Coordinates of C-alpha atoms in Angstrom, one line a residue:
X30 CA 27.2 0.0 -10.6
X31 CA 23.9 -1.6 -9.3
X32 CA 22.6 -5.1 -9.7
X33 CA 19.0 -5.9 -10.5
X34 CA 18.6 -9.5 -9.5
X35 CA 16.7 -11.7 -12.4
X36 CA 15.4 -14.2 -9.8
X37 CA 12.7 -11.8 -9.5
X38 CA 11.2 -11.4 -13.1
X39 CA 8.9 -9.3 -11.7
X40 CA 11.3 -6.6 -10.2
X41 CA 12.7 -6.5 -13.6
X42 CA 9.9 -6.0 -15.2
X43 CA 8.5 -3.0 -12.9
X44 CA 12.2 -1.0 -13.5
X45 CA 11.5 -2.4 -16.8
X46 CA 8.5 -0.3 -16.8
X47 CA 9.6 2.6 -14.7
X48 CA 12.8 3.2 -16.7
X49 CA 10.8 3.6 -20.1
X50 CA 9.5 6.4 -18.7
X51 CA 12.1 8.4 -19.8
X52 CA 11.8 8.0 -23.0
X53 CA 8.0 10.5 -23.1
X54 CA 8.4 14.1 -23.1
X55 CA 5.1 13.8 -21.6
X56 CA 5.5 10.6 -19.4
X57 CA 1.6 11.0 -17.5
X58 CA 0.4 10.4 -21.1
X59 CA 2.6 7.1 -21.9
X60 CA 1.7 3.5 -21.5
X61 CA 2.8 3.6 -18.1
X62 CA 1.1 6.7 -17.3
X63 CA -0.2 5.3 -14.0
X64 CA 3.2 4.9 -12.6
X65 CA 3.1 8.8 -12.2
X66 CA -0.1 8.7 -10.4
X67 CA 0.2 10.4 -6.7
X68 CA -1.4 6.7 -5.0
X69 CA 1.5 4.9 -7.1
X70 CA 4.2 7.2 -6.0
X71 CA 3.0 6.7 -2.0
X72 CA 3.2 3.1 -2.7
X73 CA 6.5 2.8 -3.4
X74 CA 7.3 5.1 -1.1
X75 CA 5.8 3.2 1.7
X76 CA 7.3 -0.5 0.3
X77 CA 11.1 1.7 0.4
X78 CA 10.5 2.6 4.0
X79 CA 9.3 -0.8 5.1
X80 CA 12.6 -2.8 3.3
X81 CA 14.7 0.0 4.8
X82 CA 13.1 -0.4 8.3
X83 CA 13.6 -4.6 8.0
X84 CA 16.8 -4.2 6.8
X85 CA 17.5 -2.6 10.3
X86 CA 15.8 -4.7 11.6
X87 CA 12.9 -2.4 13.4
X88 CA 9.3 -2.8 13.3
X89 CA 7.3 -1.4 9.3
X90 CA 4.3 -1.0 10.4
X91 CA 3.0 1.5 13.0
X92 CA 1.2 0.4 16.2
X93 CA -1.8 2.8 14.8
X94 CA -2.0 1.2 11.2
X95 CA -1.5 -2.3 13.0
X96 CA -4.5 -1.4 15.1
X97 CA -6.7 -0.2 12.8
X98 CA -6.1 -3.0 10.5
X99 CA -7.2 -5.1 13.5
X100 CA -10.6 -2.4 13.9
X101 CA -11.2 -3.0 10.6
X102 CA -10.6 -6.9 10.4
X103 CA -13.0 -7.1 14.2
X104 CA -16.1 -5.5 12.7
X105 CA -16.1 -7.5 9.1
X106 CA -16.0 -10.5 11.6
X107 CA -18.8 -9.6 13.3
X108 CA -20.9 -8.1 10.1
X109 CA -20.6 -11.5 8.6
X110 CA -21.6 -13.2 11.4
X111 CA -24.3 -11.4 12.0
X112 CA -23.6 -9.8 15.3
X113 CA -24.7 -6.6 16.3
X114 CA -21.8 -4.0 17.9
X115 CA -21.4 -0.3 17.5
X116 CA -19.5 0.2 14.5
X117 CA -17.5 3.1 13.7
X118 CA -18.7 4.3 10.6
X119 CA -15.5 7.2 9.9
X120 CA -12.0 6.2 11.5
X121 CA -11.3 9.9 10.8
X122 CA -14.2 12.1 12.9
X123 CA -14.7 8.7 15.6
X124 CA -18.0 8.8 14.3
X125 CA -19.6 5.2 15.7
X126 CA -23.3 3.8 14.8
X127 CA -25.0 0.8 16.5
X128 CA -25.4 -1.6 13.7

């Protein structure tokens, strides 16, 4: 038998949603159509893996993702403050332009 807490309204309210999914033959087209969207489906997926990685206690993010968050996070600093730096443009081909 599980448990859903109910100090957490709003993890009750997202199975809530979820669960009245089953009641569509054609569940894309319900109310809660978006919760069978590919981007929805990777974001649960990803919140699973992190609780399951803290619950053992290891690191949730990757060194990569924590890196590029940092990348990212450098070059808004700079933009904003008006300081020129080459800037890569596309994480994915390396492509950098002198801004």
């Amino acid at each position: 038998k599980a448990v859903v807490s109910t100090q957490s309204t709003g993890v009750l309210e997202e199975l809530e949603r979820t669960m009245s999914l089953f009641a569509f033959t054609e569940p894309e087209s319900s109310p809660f159509g978006e919760l069978m969207k590919p981007s929805q489906k990777h974001k649960v997926a990803g919140e699973l893996n992190s609780a399951i990685l803290e619950s053992q206690n290891q690191q949730t993010t990757t060194n990569l993702h924590s890196l590029f968050k940092i990348l990212v996070w450098s070059q808004d600093t700079l933009s904003q403050n008006k300081i020129s730096f080459p800037k890569m443009e596309d994480i994915s081909s390396g492509i950098i332009s002198n801004s």
